[in-house]
């Protein structure tokens, strides 16, 4: 199965920006979609954004207009550009694909902290 590794997290002030990366072990077109999820402290993991094989993107209502998902096929990497960040965006961000999600296999994620 395609393995994914997240990176790019860090500390940012409210209103600031970060770009997360999701590096794949092979072609990102080998899966139907790449998804980003967010797990806030003490809460369940929630969907943030996805990009399908044909390039269709979807976003959670909470991030529409602020976050953008994109990909670089040559680098086997999917990105999550986060702008206008809010303290509630704090948490661990994970990327994954549907098969691994179905078997509850998750990577380490990358920590994002937004200070107010």
Short mmCIF file of N, CA and C in Angstrom, two decimals:
data_model
loop_
_atom_site.label_atom_id
_atom_site.label_comp_id
_atom_site.label_asym_id
_atom_site.label_seq_id
_atom_site.Cartn_x
_atom_site.Cartn_y
_atom_site.Cartn_z
N UNK A 1 0.82 -1.20 0.00
CA UNK A 1 0.00 0.00 0.00
C UNK A 1 0.86 1.25 0.00
N UNK A 2 0.29 2.29 -0.56
CA UNK A 2 0.99 3.57 -0.61
C UNK A 2 1.19 4.09 0.81
N UNK A 3 2.44 4.41 1.13
CA UNK A 3 2.75 4.96 2.45
C UNK A 3 2.85 6.49 2.33
N UNK A 4 2.36 7.17 3.36
CA UNK A 4 2.34 8.62 3.36
C UNK A 4 3.02 9.16 4.60
N UNK A 5 3.75 10.25 4.46
CA UNK A 5 4.43 10.88 5.59
C UNK A 5 4.12 12.38 5.57
N UNK A 6 3.61 12.86 6.71
CA UNK A 6 3.26 14.27 6.84
C UNK A 6 4.43 15.08 7.37
N UNK A 7 4.48 16.35 6.96
CA UNK A 7 5.49 17.26 7.49
C UNK A 7 5.01 18.69 7.30
N UNK A 8 5.73 19.63 7.91
CA UNK A 8 5.44 21.03 7.70
C UNK A 8 4.73 21.73 8.84
N UNK A 9 4.40 20.99 9.87
CA UNK A 9 3.71 21.61 10.99
C UNK A 9 4.63 22.54 11.77
N UNK A 10 4.04 23.26 12.70
CA UNK A 10 4.82 24.18 13.51
C UNK A 10 3.93 25.11 14.30
N UNK A 11 4.56 26.15 14.81
CA UNK A 11 3.86 27.16 15.60
C UNK A 11 3.64 28.40 14.75
N UNK A 12 2.42 28.89 14.73
CA UNK A 12 2.09 30.06 13.94
C UNK A 12 1.11 30.94 14.72
N UNK A 13 1.16 32.22 14.50
CA UNK A 13 0.21 33.12 15.15
C UNK A 13 -1.13 33.10 14.41
N UNK A 14 -2.17 33.42 15.13
CA UNK A 14 -3.49 33.52 14.51
C UNK A 14 -3.42 34.49 13.33
N UNK A 15 -4.04 34.09 12.24
CA UNK A 15 -3.99 34.88 11.02
C UNK A 15 -2.86 34.51 10.09
N UNK A 16 -1.94 33.71 10.58
CA UNK A 16 -0.78 33.32 9.79
C UNK A 16 -1.06 32.14 8.87
N UNK A 17 0.02 31.66 8.25
CA UNK A 17 -0.10 30.60 7.25
C UNK A 17 0.93 29.51 7.49
N UNK A 18 0.57 28.31 7.06
CA UNK A 18 1.49 27.18 7.04
C UNK A 18 1.16 26.34 5.82
N UNK A 19 2.16 25.64 5.31
CA UNK A 19 1.91 24.68 4.26
C UNK A 19 2.38 23.31 4.72
N UNK A 20 1.45 22.38 4.76
CA UNK A 20 1.76 21.01 5.12
C UNK A 20 2.03 20.19 3.86
N UNK A 21 2.91 19.22 4.01
CA UNK A 21 3.23 18.32 2.90
C UNK A 21 2.91 16.90 3.27
N UNK A 22 2.49 16.15 2.28
CA UNK A 22 2.19 14.72 2.44
C UNK A 22 2.97 14.00 1.34
N UNK A 23 4.09 13.40 1.72
CA UNK A 23 4.95 12.74 0.76
C UNK A 23 4.58 11.27 0.65
N UNK A 24 4.36 10.83 -0.59
CA UNK A 24 3.94 9.45 -0.84
C UNK A 24 5.13 8.59 -1.27
N UNK A 25 5.03 7.30 -0.96
CA UNK A 25 6.11 6.37 -1.30
C UNK A 25 6.09 5.97 -2.76
N UNK A 26 5.00 6.33 -3.47
CA UNK A 26 4.87 6.02 -4.88
C UNK A 26 3.91 6.99 -5.52
N UNK A 27 3.37 6.61 -6.64
CA UNK A 27 2.49 7.52 -7.36
C UNK A 27 1.21 7.81 -6.57
N UNK A 28 0.90 9.09 -6.46
CA UNK A 28 -0.34 9.48 -5.78
C UNK A 28 -1.56 9.11 -6.60
N UNK A 29 -1.36 8.73 -7.86
CA UNK A 29 -2.48 8.30 -8.69
C UNK A 29 -2.79 6.81 -8.53
N UNK A 30 -2.05 6.16 -7.64
CA UNK A 30 -2.31 4.75 -7.36
C UNK A 30 -3.47 4.57 -6.37
N UNK A 31 -3.93 5.68 -5.81
CA UNK A 31 -5.08 5.65 -4.89
C UNK A 31 -6.15 6.59 -5.42
N UNK A 32 -7.38 6.39 -4.96
CA UNK A 32 -8.49 7.18 -5.49
C UNK A 32 -8.47 8.63 -5.01
N UNK A 33 -7.89 8.84 -3.84
CA UNK A 33 -7.87 10.19 -3.30
C UNK A 33 -6.83 10.27 -2.19
N UNK A 34 -6.40 11.46 -1.93
CA UNK A 34 -5.57 11.75 -0.76
C UNK A 34 -6.35 12.73 0.10
N UNK A 35 -6.47 12.41 1.37
CA UNK A 35 -7.27 13.22 2.29
C UNK A 35 -6.41 13.81 3.39
N UNK A 36 -6.83 14.96 3.90
CA UNK A 36 -6.23 15.54 5.09
C UNK A 36 -7.26 15.52 6.21
N UNK A 37 -6.77 15.17 7.41
CA UNK A 37 -7.62 15.15 8.59
C UNK A 37 -6.96 15.97 9.70
N UNK A 38 -7.77 16.41 10.63
CA UNK A 38 -7.30 17.22 11.75
C UNK A 38 -7.85 16.61 13.04
N UNK A 39 -6.96 16.47 14.02
CA UNK A 39 -7.39 16.02 15.33
C UNK A 39 -6.99 17.05 16.37
N UNK A 40 -7.99 17.77 16.85
CA UNK A 40 -7.74 18.76 17.90
C UNK A 40 -7.54 18.04 19.23
N UNK A 41 -6.86 18.68 20.16
CA UNK A 41 -6.62 18.05 21.47
C UNK A 41 -7.91 17.58 22.13
N UNK A 42 -7.95 16.32 22.50
CA UNK A 42 -9.10 15.76 23.18
C UNK A 42 -10.32 15.50 22.31
N UNK A 43 -10.15 15.64 21.00
CA UNK A 43 -11.30 15.46 20.10
C UNK A 43 -11.02 14.38 19.07
N UNK A 44 -12.07 14.00 18.37
CA UNK A 44 -11.93 12.98 17.33
C UNK A 44 -11.30 13.58 16.08
N UNK A 45 -10.68 12.72 15.33
CA UNK A 45 -10.10 13.12 14.05
C UNK A 45 -11.23 13.49 13.09
N UNK A 46 -11.06 14.61 12.38
CA UNK A 46 -12.10 15.10 11.48
C UNK A 46 -11.53 15.39 10.10
N UNK A 47 -12.36 15.22 9.12
CA UNK A 47 -11.99 15.50 7.73
C UNK A 47 -11.75 16.98 7.52
N UNK A 48 -10.72 17.29 6.75
CA UNK A 48 -10.41 18.67 6.41
C UNK A 48 -10.55 18.92 4.92
N UNK A 49 -9.87 18.11 4.12
CA UNK A 49 -9.86 18.35 2.68
C UNK A 49 -9.44 17.08 1.96
N UNK A 50 -9.83 17.00 0.69
CA UNK A 50 -9.42 15.85 -0.12
C UNK A 50 -9.20 16.29 -1.55
N UNK A 51 -8.37 15.52 -2.24
CA UNK A 51 -8.18 15.70 -3.67
C UNK A 51 -8.24 14.32 -4.31
N UNK A 52 -9.13 14.18 -5.26
CA UNK A 52 -9.33 12.88 -5.89
C UNK A 52 -8.39 12.72 -7.06
N UNK A 53 -8.39 11.52 -7.60
CA UNK A 53 -7.49 11.21 -8.71
C UNK A 53 -7.71 12.14 -9.90
N UNK A 54 -8.96 12.53 -10.13
CA UNK A 54 -9.24 13.41 -11.26
C UNK A 54 -9.07 14.89 -10.93
N UNK A 55 -8.62 15.16 -9.71
CA UNK A 55 -8.35 16.54 -9.32
C UNK A 55 -9.48 17.24 -8.59
N UNK A 56 -10.59 16.57 -8.41
CA UNK A 56 -11.70 17.17 -7.67
C UNK A 56 -11.31 17.38 -6.22
N UNK A 57 -11.61 18.56 -5.71
CA UNK A 57 -11.28 18.87 -4.32
C UNK A 57 -12.55 19.05 -3.49
N UNK A 58 -12.43 18.73 -2.22
CA UNK A 58 -13.53 18.93 -1.28
C UNK A 58 -12.96 19.45 0.03
N UNK A 59 -13.75 20.26 0.71
CA UNK A 59 -13.30 20.87 1.95
C UNK A 59 -14.38 20.79 3.02
N UNK A 60 -13.92 20.71 4.27
CA UNK A 60 -14.85 20.88 5.37
C UNK A 60 -15.30 22.34 5.40
N UNK A 61 -16.52 22.56 5.84
CA UNK A 61 -17.05 23.93 5.87
C UNK A 61 -16.16 24.85 6.70
N UNK A 62 -15.56 24.31 7.73
CA UNK A 62 -14.77 25.13 8.65
C UNK A 62 -13.50 25.69 8.02
N UNK A 63 -13.07 25.13 6.90
CA UNK A 63 -11.82 25.59 6.28
C UNK A 63 -12.02 26.17 4.89
N UNK A 64 -13.23 26.13 4.37
CA UNK A 64 -13.48 26.67 3.03
C UNK A 64 -13.09 28.14 2.96
N UNK A 65 -12.36 28.46 1.92
CA UNK A 65 -11.92 29.83 1.75
C UNK A 65 -10.62 30.16 2.47
N UNK A 66 -10.17 29.25 3.33
CA UNK A 66 -8.92 29.48 4.07
C UNK A 66 -7.84 28.47 3.71
N UNK A 67 -8.23 27.23 3.51
CA UNK A 67 -7.28 26.16 3.19
C UNK A 67 -7.41 25.77 1.73
N UNK A 68 -6.31 25.29 1.17
CA UNK A 68 -6.32 24.81 -0.21
C UNK A 68 -5.46 23.56 -0.32
N UNK A 69 -6.02 22.54 -0.93
CA UNK A 69 -5.29 21.30 -1.15
C UNK A 69 -4.80 21.27 -2.60
N UNK A 70 -3.59 20.80 -2.80
CA UNK A 70 -3.03 20.73 -4.14
C UNK A 70 -2.06 19.55 -4.20
N UNK A 71 -1.54 19.29 -5.37
CA UNK A 71 -0.63 18.16 -5.51
C UNK A 71 0.44 18.46 -6.55
N UNK A 72 1.55 17.79 -6.39
CA UNK A 72 2.63 17.81 -7.36
C UNK A 72 2.93 16.35 -7.70
N UNK A 73 2.40 15.91 -8.81
CA UNK A 73 2.52 14.50 -9.16
C UNK A 73 3.98 14.09 -9.37
N UNK A 74 4.77 15.00 -9.90
CA UNK A 74 6.18 14.68 -10.15
C UNK A 74 6.93 14.41 -8.86
N UNK A 75 6.48 15.04 -7.78
CA UNK A 75 7.12 14.85 -6.48
C UNK A 75 6.36 13.87 -5.60
N UNK A 76 5.27 13.31 -6.13
CA UNK A 76 4.44 12.39 -5.33
C UNK A 76 4.05 13.02 -4.00
N UNK A 77 3.65 14.26 -4.05
CA UNK A 77 3.37 15.01 -2.83
C UNK A 77 2.04 15.76 -2.95
N UNK A 78 1.30 15.74 -1.86
CA UNK A 78 0.07 16.52 -1.75
C UNK A 78 0.30 17.57 -0.66
N UNK A 79 -0.21 18.77 -0.91
CA UNK A 79 0.00 19.87 0.02
C UNK A 79 -1.33 20.34 0.61
N UNK A 80 -1.22 20.94 1.78
CA UNK A 80 -2.36 21.63 2.37
C UNK A 80 -1.88 23.01 2.77
N UNK A 81 -2.29 24.01 1.99
CA UNK A 81 -1.96 25.39 2.30
C UNK A 81 -3.01 25.93 3.25
N UNK A 82 -2.56 26.39 4.39
CA UNK A 82 -3.47 26.88 5.43
C UNK A 82 -3.23 28.36 5.65
N UNK A 83 -4.22 29.17 5.35
CA UNK A 83 -4.15 30.60 5.52
C UNK A 83 -5.20 31.08 6.52
N UNK A 84 -5.02 32.28 7.02
CA UNK A 84 -6.00 32.81 7.97
C UNK A 84 -6.25 31.87 9.13
N UNK A 85 -5.16 31.35 9.68
CA UNK A 85 -5.30 30.32 10.68
C UNK A 85 -5.89 30.84 11.98
N UNK A 86 -6.60 29.93 12.64
CA UNK A 86 -7.30 30.25 13.88
C UNK A 86 -6.82 29.31 15.01
N UNK A 87 -6.95 29.72 16.25
CA UNK A 87 -6.54 28.83 17.35
C UNK A 87 -7.21 27.46 17.28
N UNK A 88 -8.43 27.41 16.79
CA UNK A 88 -9.13 26.12 16.70
C UNK A 88 -8.56 25.20 15.62
N UNK A 89 -7.64 25.71 14.82
CA UNK A 89 -6.95 24.87 13.84
C UNK A 89 -5.81 24.08 14.50
N UNK A 90 -5.53 24.36 15.74
CA UNK A 90 -4.49 23.65 16.47
C UNK A 90 -4.80 22.16 16.56
N UNK A 91 -3.76 21.36 16.42
CA UNK A 91 -3.93 19.91 16.53
C UNK A 91 -2.95 19.19 15.63
N UNK A 92 -3.17 17.90 15.51
CA UNK A 92 -2.34 17.08 14.64
C UNK A 92 -3.06 16.88 13.31
N UNK A 93 -2.30 17.05 12.25
CA UNK A 93 -2.83 16.89 10.90
C UNK A 93 -2.27 15.62 10.29
N UNK A 94 -3.17 14.84 9.71
CA UNK A 94 -2.82 13.59 9.09
C UNK A 94 -3.24 13.58 7.62
N UNK A 95 -2.44 12.98 6.78
CA UNK A 95 -2.91 12.69 5.43
C UNK A 95 -3.07 11.18 5.32
N UNK A 96 -3.96 10.77 4.45
CA UNK A 96 -4.22 9.35 4.31
C UNK A 96 -4.95 9.11 3.00
N UNK A 97 -5.14 7.83 2.69
CA UNK A 97 -5.95 7.48 1.54
C UNK A 97 -7.03 6.50 1.99
N UNK A 98 -8.10 6.38 1.20
CA UNK A 98 -9.29 5.66 1.65
C UNK A 98 -9.05 4.24 2.17
N UNK A 99 -8.16 3.47 1.51
CA UNK A 99 -7.98 2.10 1.99
C UNK A 99 -7.41 2.09 3.41
N UNK A 100 -6.38 2.89 3.64
CA UNK A 100 -5.77 2.91 4.97
C UNK A 100 -6.73 3.48 6.00
N UNK A 101 -7.55 4.41 5.59
CA UNK A 101 -8.57 4.94 6.51
C UNK A 101 -9.54 3.83 6.91
N UNK A 102 -9.90 2.97 5.95
CA UNK A 102 -10.88 1.92 6.22
C UNK A 102 -10.36 0.88 7.21
N UNK A 103 -9.04 0.73 7.28
CA UNK A 103 -8.48 -0.24 8.22
C UNK A 103 -7.85 0.47 9.41
N UNK A 104 -8.17 1.75 9.54
CA UNK A 104 -7.70 2.54 10.69
C UNK A 104 -6.18 2.53 10.82
N UNK A 105 -5.51 2.64 9.68
CA UNK A 105 -4.05 2.77 9.72
C UNK A 105 -3.71 4.24 9.48
N UNK A 106 -3.03 4.83 10.46
CA UNK A 106 -2.69 6.25 10.38
C UNK A 106 -1.21 6.45 10.65
N UNK A 107 -0.65 7.47 10.02
CA UNK A 107 0.73 7.82 10.27
C UNK A 107 0.87 8.64 11.54
N UNK A 108 2.04 9.24 11.70
CA UNK A 108 2.32 10.01 12.92
C UNK A 108 1.70 11.39 12.89
N UNK A 109 1.42 11.90 11.71
CA UNK A 109 0.86 13.23 11.60
C UNK A 109 1.91 14.30 11.82
N UNK A 110 1.47 15.54 11.72
CA UNK A 110 2.33 16.68 11.98
C UNK A 110 1.58 17.68 12.86
N UNK A 111 2.26 18.17 13.89
CA UNK A 111 1.62 19.03 14.88
C UNK A 111 1.58 20.48 14.40
N UNK A 112 0.41 21.08 14.52
CA UNK A 112 0.21 22.49 14.22
C UNK A 112 -0.33 23.18 15.47
N UNK A 113 0.30 24.27 15.83
CA UNK A 113 -0.17 25.05 16.97
C UNK A 113 -0.37 26.49 16.54
N UNK A 114 -1.57 27.00 16.76
CA UNK A 114 -1.90 28.38 16.40
C UNK A 114 -2.11 29.16 17.69
N UNK A 115 -1.27 30.15 17.88
CA UNK A 115 -1.37 30.96 19.10
C UNK A 115 -2.28 32.16 18.86
N UNK A 116 -3.00 32.55 19.88
CA UNK A 116 -3.93 33.68 19.75
C UNK A 116 -3.25 34.99 20.12
#
